[in-house]
Amino acid sequence: MHQLTIKKLFKNPLAYDQKNLTFKAWVVSNRGNKKVRFLTINDGSTAESLQCVAKEESLGINVLDALDNTHLGAAVLVEGLLKHTPEAKQNAELVISKFELLKDSDLDFPIQKQQINLETLREIPHLRHRTNLLRAVFLIRSTLAYEIHKYFQENDFMYFSAPIITSNDGEGAGETFNVNDSNSKEPFFGENKATLGVTGQLHAESYALGFNKVYTFAPTFRAEHSNTKKHAAEFWMIEPEVAFYELNDVINLADDLLKTAIKNTIAKHEYEFKFLVENVDNNLINKLNKFLNNKISIIDYKDAINELAKVRDEFEEKNITFGLDLATEHERYISEKLFDGPVAVINFPKEFKAFYMYQNDDGKTVAAFDLLVPGIGELIGGSQREVRNDKLLERIKEVGVSQEDLQWYLDLRRFGNAGSSGFGIGFERLVMYVTGVDNIRDVIPYPRTSGNIKM
Amino acid sequence: MHQLTIKKLFKNPLAYDQKNLTFKAWVVSNRGNKKVRFLTINDGSTAESLQCVAKEESLGINVLDALDNTHLGAAVLVEGLLKHTPEAKQNAELVISKFELLKDSDLDFPIQKQQINLETLREIPHLRHRTNLLRAVFLIRSTLAYEIHKYFQENDFMYFSAPIITSNDGEGAGETFNVNDSNSKEPFFGENKATLGVTGQLHAESYALGFNKVYTFAPTFRAEHSNTKKHAAEFWMIEPEVAFYELNDVINLADDLLKTAIKNTIAKHEYEFKFLVENVDNNLINKLNKFLNNKISIIDYKDAINELAKVRDEFEEKNITFGLDLATEHERYISEKLFDGPVAVINFPKEFKAFYMYQNDDGKTVAAFDLLVPGIGELIGGSQREVRNDKLLERIKEVGVSQEDLQWYLDLRRFGNAGSSGFGIGFERLVMYVTGVDNIRDVIPYPRTSGNIKM
């Protein structure tokens, strides 16, 4: 199954010097004259393209003509001798000995040499990944996902599939999508309401009880009408849940997970990160390295409020007292100005957190954390779970969630549940943080937002 | 982050002989008297439990009393000296020096010593994984998922997230769920219909064009009312798509992927497979080894029809001629009797296959394959895709799918598309095949079927 990719070639071009190589790939640029043509091709293994040179003297005029008539985006087969060129801009070049046009591209192929802005590219989600920027983003996305799986598997976590269609609204926020059979007026699931899951957490808790360490990695859905750069109706979440863990343990887990996955991803994408630094954010690698080399900061919510109150004039919302639900402007101030790096805000007032969080002794706050990162705001939300049946039931009644729907969840507290903690990472927000791309629509292949469902 | 699990201990008990170890785990059995008690505990890392012995002479009567009052399912902390016992049934035992009851379990904890049948367990999906059988199944499921990701990543595939909510019915079968905002009469996605995806393939094709080798691993949905052992309304699919591949290439890919993932999974779960052989199917390992050691067989659909026609009396559906859509009884005969192993049936009549499949020169069949396996029937469906715009459009019109909805998909043919091939593996069916468990409801944590949506 193994075949040579352009990525592998560029990793060690010396190893392929003077070897005869074959690639099937797509044309990225094509210039030259009747005597010599320079073709760059990309095979999707990296954002980096390979320059190939074709000479009339060895290939003949017919092949040069065929090359001349090959359009950007065309699928080609090239065979030739590799030359290691350490002194050149690119340290490898292929001297074509055989060329085959596998399938040309029509002239209206929208990805041409001139740069297209990201808004315009969003109109063609089926083609936009054939630009360098989106290629880099989606390759990094793939590796990041795998490194997250790898981290969990190597640390004894069981991968668990929470149901997507569920009758429980895990956050109690009510921003759910209903699910109905397209072809029948009869409800597919009988009397039960059926919605798309907003979290896998409640179900993951049941599996942490018995399996100890579990995680989900799955799509979640919010019927959220906010039209911002960081909200989508469909996005992927990673939700670890660990029995016997308390708040500090999961913050440490988040720290270790993020660092390991980001570090390994950077190591696998030297070219893509170079490209992003040059084209998206020249501070990107510095920012990521700073995170890799420092422990996540922790600040108590009430201390954060005190700090924010000192500079209240900087904010639109100036009424900064205990009880304020932090807005993005406050979150960004905390991570960007106060800490200049990722920071976990802990012990939030229970009023604006979900019912399942552990109630602290002060009677006012819960053992929750939000991980805020520069440029994004909230990347992770997590908590220690309320394991005391009476406290949990009291809170369920207070917030008005149906006890009947959640009786199974309450019952988990009766069967050897010594507590658990967990968190949810918005995967696309993590991709935004790692790539420096500032709009969630550009890190999801086919983004879904309010009013928008292309293809 | 690393801590000793019972799985790691059993891998090399000699390494821990005479060492002081601590485990947080759940009580699986608890027997003995006032002088000596035997506690077995499970920490979820393996289906295998660890025996611990507590002696009154060293711990005192209070601890023995506390142990006596600890119920099945309770969460406990045990600390003690490990004894390597190669002569005993279990080759390790922990002599308890410290015991702590972290959280007891109520007396109505349903998982007690006597075995419960799988139907009854389906009523308690939040607790059933605390039995040995379901523990084994879900641990294997997790590893199998990871080994599939690993295979693809090591073979240069990009992991790609196809949209779940889509306006395209990729199979054209119409068995879709609609998605609506729970809180609004206004359609969330505007004028467009919004359904849950039945496949990520069409979108994956767009990404194979440019990235070359891509795969999805995501939930898919069918509003299918059939109430069988192998159908669920929500299940996970793995869909690789590879540019430049033809039918034979993807059959080889399926063969290599399945063998690699299954072999690696077996190697990681010695105890779980031993348990399944003893409790579910004593031929399980033989069956899997036979598959691992033989190439997938291939038979042309028309030859399969000829073979089936010879034994038509064995089937309910006896009218066996070219054009028959194989039923489960036929599929099982082919894989179980004719080949006694996995077999790819290829070149099906186009009438009962989806519109996007490559039309063979005979004008009657398409370059599709179904991989049939003993005990399950269809495990994989795949095909070479129709890359010729005119042929594809003709078929779209014939089957009555909206051309307007699929114009983007047709357009992929105009921009350097030299063809691609791919397939979909029903992940849960693969878990059934690998574990020997014969009902899909027992390999999904919270199964969703017609009329059934527990929790």
GROMACS .gro file of C-alpha atoms in nm, chain A residues 1-3 5 8 24-26 42-45 73-76 102-110 125-130 134-135 138-139 141-143 145-146 149-151 153-168 174-184 188-190 192-196 202-203 206-213 215 217-219 221-225 233-234 236 243-245 249 252-253 256 387 408-409 411-418 428 444-446 448-455, chain B residues 1-3 5 8 24-26 42-45 73-76 102-106 108-110 125-130 134-135 138-139 141-143 145-146 149-151 153-168 173-184 188-190 192-196 202-203 206-213 215 217-219 221-225 233-234 236 243-245 249 252-253 256 387 408-409 411-418 428 444-446 448-455:
model
  260
    1MET     CA    1   0.000   0.000   0.000
    2HIS     CA    2   0.293   0.236   0.062
    3GLN     CA    3   0.379   0.476  -0.214
    5THR     CA    4   0.437   1.105  -0.150
    8LYS     CA    5   0.799   1.195   0.221
   24LYS     CA    6   0.005   1.124  -0.975
   25ALA     CA    7  -0.087   1.474  -0.870
   26TRP     CA    8  -0.257   1.801  -0.963
   42ASN     CA    9   0.075   1.886  -0.552
   43ASP     CA   10  -0.043   1.541  -0.440
   44GLY     CA   11  -0.228   1.647  -0.126
   45SER     CA   12   0.019   1.491   0.118
   73GLY     CA   13  -0.604   2.184  -1.148
   74ALA     CA   14  -0.547   1.910  -1.405
   75ALA     CA   15  -0.460   1.558  -1.287
   76VAL     CA   16  -0.129   1.441  -1.430
  102LEU     CA   17  -0.484   1.199  -1.677
  103LYS     CA   18  -0.767   1.453  -1.678
  104ASP     CA   19  -0.759   1.818  -1.769
  105SER     CA   20  -0.940   2.092  -1.581
  106ASP     CA   21  -1.196   2.326  -1.741
  107LEU     CA   22  -1.093   2.688  -1.787
  108ASP     CA   23  -1.340   2.808  -1.526
  109PHE     CA   24  -1.158   2.621  -1.247
  110PRO     CA   25  -1.181   2.891  -0.980
  125PRO     CA   26  -1.646   2.445  -0.019
  126HIS     CA   27  -1.609   2.157  -0.266
  127LEU     CA   28  -1.303   2.321  -0.427
  128ARG     CA   29  -1.145   2.563  -0.182
  129HIS     CA   30  -0.920   2.299  -0.021
  130ARG     CA   31  -0.715   2.310  -0.342
  134LEU     CA   32  -0.689   2.550   0.315
  135ARG     CA   33  -0.466   2.256   0.228
  138PHE     CA   34  -0.707   2.062   0.675
  139LEU     CA   35  -0.385   1.861   0.686
  141ARG     CA   36  -0.675   1.934   1.136
  142SER     CA   37  -0.637   1.568   1.041
  143THR     CA   38  -0.311   1.525   1.231
  145ALA     CA   39  -0.744   1.475   1.551
  146TYR     CA   40  -0.519   1.172   1.531
  149HIS     CA   41  -0.686   0.992   1.977
  150LYS     CA   42  -0.328   0.875   2.022
  151TYR     CA   43  -0.282   1.065   2.346
  153GLN     CA   44  -0.523   0.561   2.380
  154GLU     CA   45  -0.169   0.572   2.514
  155ASN     CA   46  -0.300   0.699   2.846
  156ASP     CA   47  -0.552   0.415   2.896
  157PHE     CA   48  -0.864   0.603   2.789
  158MET     CA   49  -1.144   0.409   2.625
  159TYR     CA   50  -1.296   0.572   2.315
  160PHE     CA   51  -1.670   0.581   2.369
  161SER     CA   52  -1.955   0.672   2.130
  162ALA     CA   53  -2.220   0.873   2.309
  163PRO     CA   54  -2.549   0.875   2.120
  164ILE     CA   55  -2.601   1.164   1.880
  165ILE     CA   56  -2.980   1.138   1.876
  166THR     CA   57  -3.093   1.169   2.235
  167SER     CA   58  -3.391   1.258   2.448
  168ASN     CA   59  -3.173   1.445   2.699
  174GLY     CA   60  -3.261   2.438   2.506
  175GLU     CA   61  -3.067   2.517   2.187
  176THR     CA   62  -3.140   2.184   2.026
  177PHE     CA   63  -3.239   2.052   1.687
  178ASN     CA   64  -3.536   1.815   1.661
  179VAL     CA   65  -3.508   1.500   1.455
  180ASN     CA   66  -3.802   1.359   1.257
  181ASP     CA   67  -3.851   1.091   0.999
  182SER     CA   68  -3.868   1.262   0.657
  183ASN     CA   69  -4.116   1.012   0.518
  184SER     CA   70  -4.361   0.959   0.796
  188PHE     CA   71  -3.974   0.743   1.449
  189PHE     CA   72  -3.885   0.712   1.816
  190GLY     CA   73  -4.240   0.684   1.949
  192ASN     CA   74  -3.998   1.027   2.315
  193LYS     CA   75  -3.863   1.356   2.198
  194ALA     CA   76  -3.557   1.311   1.978
  195THR     CA   77  -3.296   1.584   1.950
  196LEU     CA   78  -2.939   1.612   1.828
  202LEU     CA   79  -2.393   1.265   3.067
  203HIS     CA   80  -2.354   0.939   2.879
  206SER     CA   81  -2.205   0.650   3.291
  207TYR     CA   82  -1.910   0.487   3.113
  208ALA     CA   83  -1.641   0.652   3.328
  209LEU     CA   84  -1.821   0.469   3.608
  210GLY     CA   85  -1.677   0.124   3.533
  211PHE     CA   86  -1.424   0.206   3.262
  212ASN     CA   87  -1.254   0.477   3.470
  213LYS     CA   88  -1.112   0.685   3.182
  215TYR     CA   89  -1.342   1.000   2.596
  217PHE     CA   90  -1.476   1.252   1.979
  218ALA     CA   91  -1.793   1.324   1.788
  219PRO     CA   92  -2.008   1.589   1.623
  221PHE     CA   93  -2.506   2.041   1.746
  222ARG     CA   94  -2.643   2.376   1.865
  223ALA     CA   95  -2.938   2.556   1.710
  224GLU     CA   96  -2.762   2.878   1.796
  225HIS     CA   97  -2.846   3.182   1.587
  233ALA     CA   98  -2.439   2.482   1.433
  234GLU     CA   99  -2.241   2.162   1.383
  236TRP     CA  100  -1.684   1.832   1.678
  243ALA     CA  101  -1.363   0.864   3.751
  244PHE     CA  102  -1.198   0.961   4.081
  245TYR     CA  103  -1.068   1.289   3.928
  249ASP     CA  104  -0.680   1.669   3.795
  252ASN     CA  105  -0.378   1.903   3.446
  253LEU     CA  106  -0.517   1.652   3.197
  256ASP     CA  107  -0.096   1.768   2.914
  387VAL     CA  108  -2.181   1.323   4.293
  408TRP     CA  109  -3.102   0.728   3.503
  409TYR     CA  110  -2.835   0.995   3.547
  411ASP     CA  111  -2.920   0.672   3.963
  412LEU     CA  112  -2.554   0.661   3.858
  413ARG     CA  113  -2.486   0.825   4.197
  414ARG     CA  114  -2.626   0.521   4.377
  415PHE     CA  115  -2.398   0.254   4.230
  416GLY     CA  116  -2.037   0.302   4.330
  417ASN     CA  117  -1.992   0.652   4.195
  418ALA     CA  118  -1.708   0.815   4.389
  428GLU     CA  119  -1.265   2.348   1.555
  444ILE     CA  120  -1.459   2.299   0.886
  445PRO     CA  121  -1.480   2.145   0.538
  446TYR     CA  122  -1.853   2.213   0.496
  448ARG     CA  123  -2.312   2.480   0.891
  449THR     CA  124  -2.430   2.804   1.046
  450SER     CA  125  -2.765   2.976   1.084
  451GLY     CA  126  -2.917   3.000   0.735
  452ASN     CA  127  -2.620   2.836   0.568
  453ILE     CA  128  -2.603   2.476   0.447
  454LYS     CA  129  -2.406   2.462   0.123
  455MET     CA  130  -2.407   2.111  -0.025
  456MET     CA  131  -0.040   1.098   3.391
  457HIS     CA  132   0.063   0.732   3.376
  458GLN     CA  133  -0.069   0.506   3.647
  460THR     CA  134  -0.376  -0.039   3.551
  463LYS     CA  135  -0.066  -0.352   3.261
  479LYS     CA  136  -0.900   0.253   4.264
  480ALA     CA  137  -1.155   0.016   4.117
  481TRP     CA  138  -1.499  -0.141   4.148
  497ASN     CA  139  -1.202  -0.431   3.811
  498ASP     CA  140  -1.068  -0.093   3.702
  499GLY     CA  141  -1.209  -0.092   3.348
  500SER     CA  142  -0.872  -0.127   3.173
  528GLY     CA  143  -2.035  -0.237   4.227
  529ALA     CA  144  -1.883  -0.030   4.510
  530ALA     CA  145  -1.585   0.194   4.438
  531VAL     CA  146  -1.288   0.105   4.656
  557LEU     CA  147  -1.478   0.527   4.837
  558LYS     CA  148  -1.847   0.487   4.759
  559ASP     CA  149  -2.072   0.193   4.824
  560SER     CA  150  -2.336   0.065   4.585
  561ASP     CA  151  -2.706   0.036   4.669
  563ASP     CA  152  -3.057  -0.285   4.396
  564PHE     CA  153  -2.745  -0.257   4.174
  565PRO     CA  154  -2.863  -0.483   3.892
  580PRO     CA  155  -2.764   0.086   2.886
  581HIS     CA  156  -2.620   0.314   3.156
  582LEU     CA  157  -2.510   0.015   3.367
  583ARG     CA  158  -2.475  -0.290   3.143
  584HIS     CA  159  -2.111  -0.220   3.054
  585ARG     CA  160  -2.025  -0.326   3.408
  589LEU     CA  161  -2.005  -0.581   2.756
  590ARG     CA  162  -1.677  -0.468   2.910
  593PHE     CA  163  -1.658  -0.201   2.437
  594LEU     CA  164  -1.286  -0.227   2.508
  596ARG     CA  165  -1.460  -0.148   2.002
  597SER     CA  166  -1.237   0.132   2.128
  598THR     CA  167  -0.916  -0.037   2.015
  600ALA     CA  168  -1.159   0.234   1.615
  601TYR     CA  169  -0.809   0.349   1.703
  604HIS     CA  170  -0.740   0.562   1.245
  605LYS     CA  171  -0.382   0.444   1.284
  606TYR     CA  172  -0.388   0.241   0.966
  608GLN     CA  173  -0.276   0.787   0.916
  609GLU     CA  174   0.023   0.561   0.860
  610ASN     CA  175  -0.083   0.513   0.499
  611ASP     CA  176  -0.105   0.884   0.417
  612PHE     CA  177  -0.481   0.923   0.442
  613MET     CA  178  -0.621   1.256   0.556
  614TYR     CA  179  -0.901   1.235   0.814
  615PHE     CA  180  -1.188   1.442   0.682
  616SER     CA  181  -1.515   1.551   0.849
  617ALA     CA  182  -1.802   1.530   0.606
  618PRO     CA  183  -2.099   1.737   0.720
  619ILE     CA  184  -2.361   1.549   0.923
  620ILE     CA  185  -2.642   1.793   0.848
  621THR     CA  186  -2.674   1.809   0.471
  622SER     CA  187  -2.915   1.897   0.195
  623ASN     CA  188  -2.799   1.599  -0.017
  628ALA     CA  189  -3.274   0.606  -0.091
  629GLY     CA  190  -3.490   0.861   0.085
  630GLU     CA  191  -3.451   0.706   0.431
  631THR     CA  192  -3.347   1.031   0.594
  632PHE     CA  193  -3.420   1.220   0.913
  633ASN     CA  194  -3.520   1.585   0.891
  634VAL     CA  195  -3.357   1.839   1.121
  635ASN     CA  196  -3.548   2.138   1.263
  636ASP     CA  197  -3.483   2.401   1.521
  637SER     CA  198  -3.670   2.297   1.839
  638ASN     CA  199  -3.748   2.653   1.939
  639SER     CA  200  -3.849   2.820   1.620
  643PHE     CA  201  -3.281   2.725   1.079
  644PHE     CA  202  -3.116   2.670   0.743
  645GLY     CA  203  -3.348   2.890   0.541
  647ASN     CA  204  -3.281   2.448   0.210
  648LYS     CA  205  -3.393   2.111   0.332
  649ALA     CA  206  -3.175   1.983   0.614
  650THR     CA  207  -3.136   1.612   0.676
  651LEU     CA  208  -2.898   1.390   0.869
  657LEU     CA  209  -2.007   1.263  -0.197
  658HIS     CA  210  -1.826   1.517   0.017
  661SER     CA  211  -1.453   1.634  -0.333
  662TYR     CA  212  -1.165   1.605  -0.087
  663ALA     CA  213  -1.005   1.301  -0.251
  664LEU     CA  214  -0.979   1.534  -0.548
  665GLY     CA  215  -0.682   1.734  -0.421
  666PHE     CA  216  -0.588   1.539  -0.109
  667ASN     CA  217  -0.569   1.205  -0.293
  668LYS     CA  218  -0.640   0.975   0.002
  670TYR     CA  219  -1.131   0.897   0.503
  672PHE     CA  220  -1.511   0.814   1.058
  673ALA     CA  221  -1.841   0.955   1.172
  674PRO     CA  222  -2.199   0.877   1.269
  676PHE     CA  223  -2.828   0.794   1.012
  677ARG     CA  224  -3.104   0.597   0.844
  678ALA     CA  225  -3.474   0.634   0.920
  679GLU     CA  226  -3.506   0.264   0.851
  680HIS     CA  227  -3.792   0.084   1.015
  688ALA     CA  228  -3.099   0.420   1.300
  689GLU     CA  229  -2.767   0.566   1.414
  691TRP     CA  230  -2.076   0.488   1.268
  698ALA     CA  231  -0.822   0.937  -0.619
  699PHE     CA  232  -0.680   0.738  -0.912
  700TYR     CA  233  -0.801   0.408  -0.757
  704ASP     CA  234  -0.748  -0.118  -0.571
  707ASN     CA  235  -0.721  -0.458  -0.184
  708LEU     CA  236  -0.736  -0.156   0.045
  711ASP     CA  237  -0.533  -0.477   0.404
  842VAL     CA  238  -1.617   1.007  -1.352
  863TRP     CA  239  -2.157   2.082  -0.735
  864TYR     CA  240  -2.093   1.706  -0.741
  866ASP     CA  241  -1.883   1.987  -1.141
  867LEU     CA  242  -1.614   1.789  -0.961
  868ARG     CA  243  -1.584   1.594  -1.288
  869ARG     CA  244  -1.477   1.909  -1.472
  870PHE     CA  245  -1.175   2.001  -1.262
  871GLY     CA  246  -0.898   1.744  -1.287
  872ASN     CA  247  -1.096   1.443  -1.169
  873ALA     CA  248  -0.929   1.132  -1.308
  883GLU     CA  249  -2.074  -0.166   1.440
  899ILE     CA  250  -2.340   0.034   2.055
  900PRO     CA  251  -2.340   0.194   2.400
  901TYR     CA  252  -2.681   0.359   2.358
  903ARG     CA  253  -3.114   0.386   1.855
  904THR     CA  254  -3.363   0.182   1.658
  905SER     CA  255  -3.717   0.236   1.537
  906GLY     CA  256  -3.926   0.332   1.841
  907ASN     CA  257  -3.631   0.301   2.080
  908ILE     CA  258  -3.433   0.590   2.226
  909LYS     CA  259  -3.340   0.507   2.584
  910MET     CA  260  -3.169   0.801   2.756
   0.00000   0.00000   0.00000
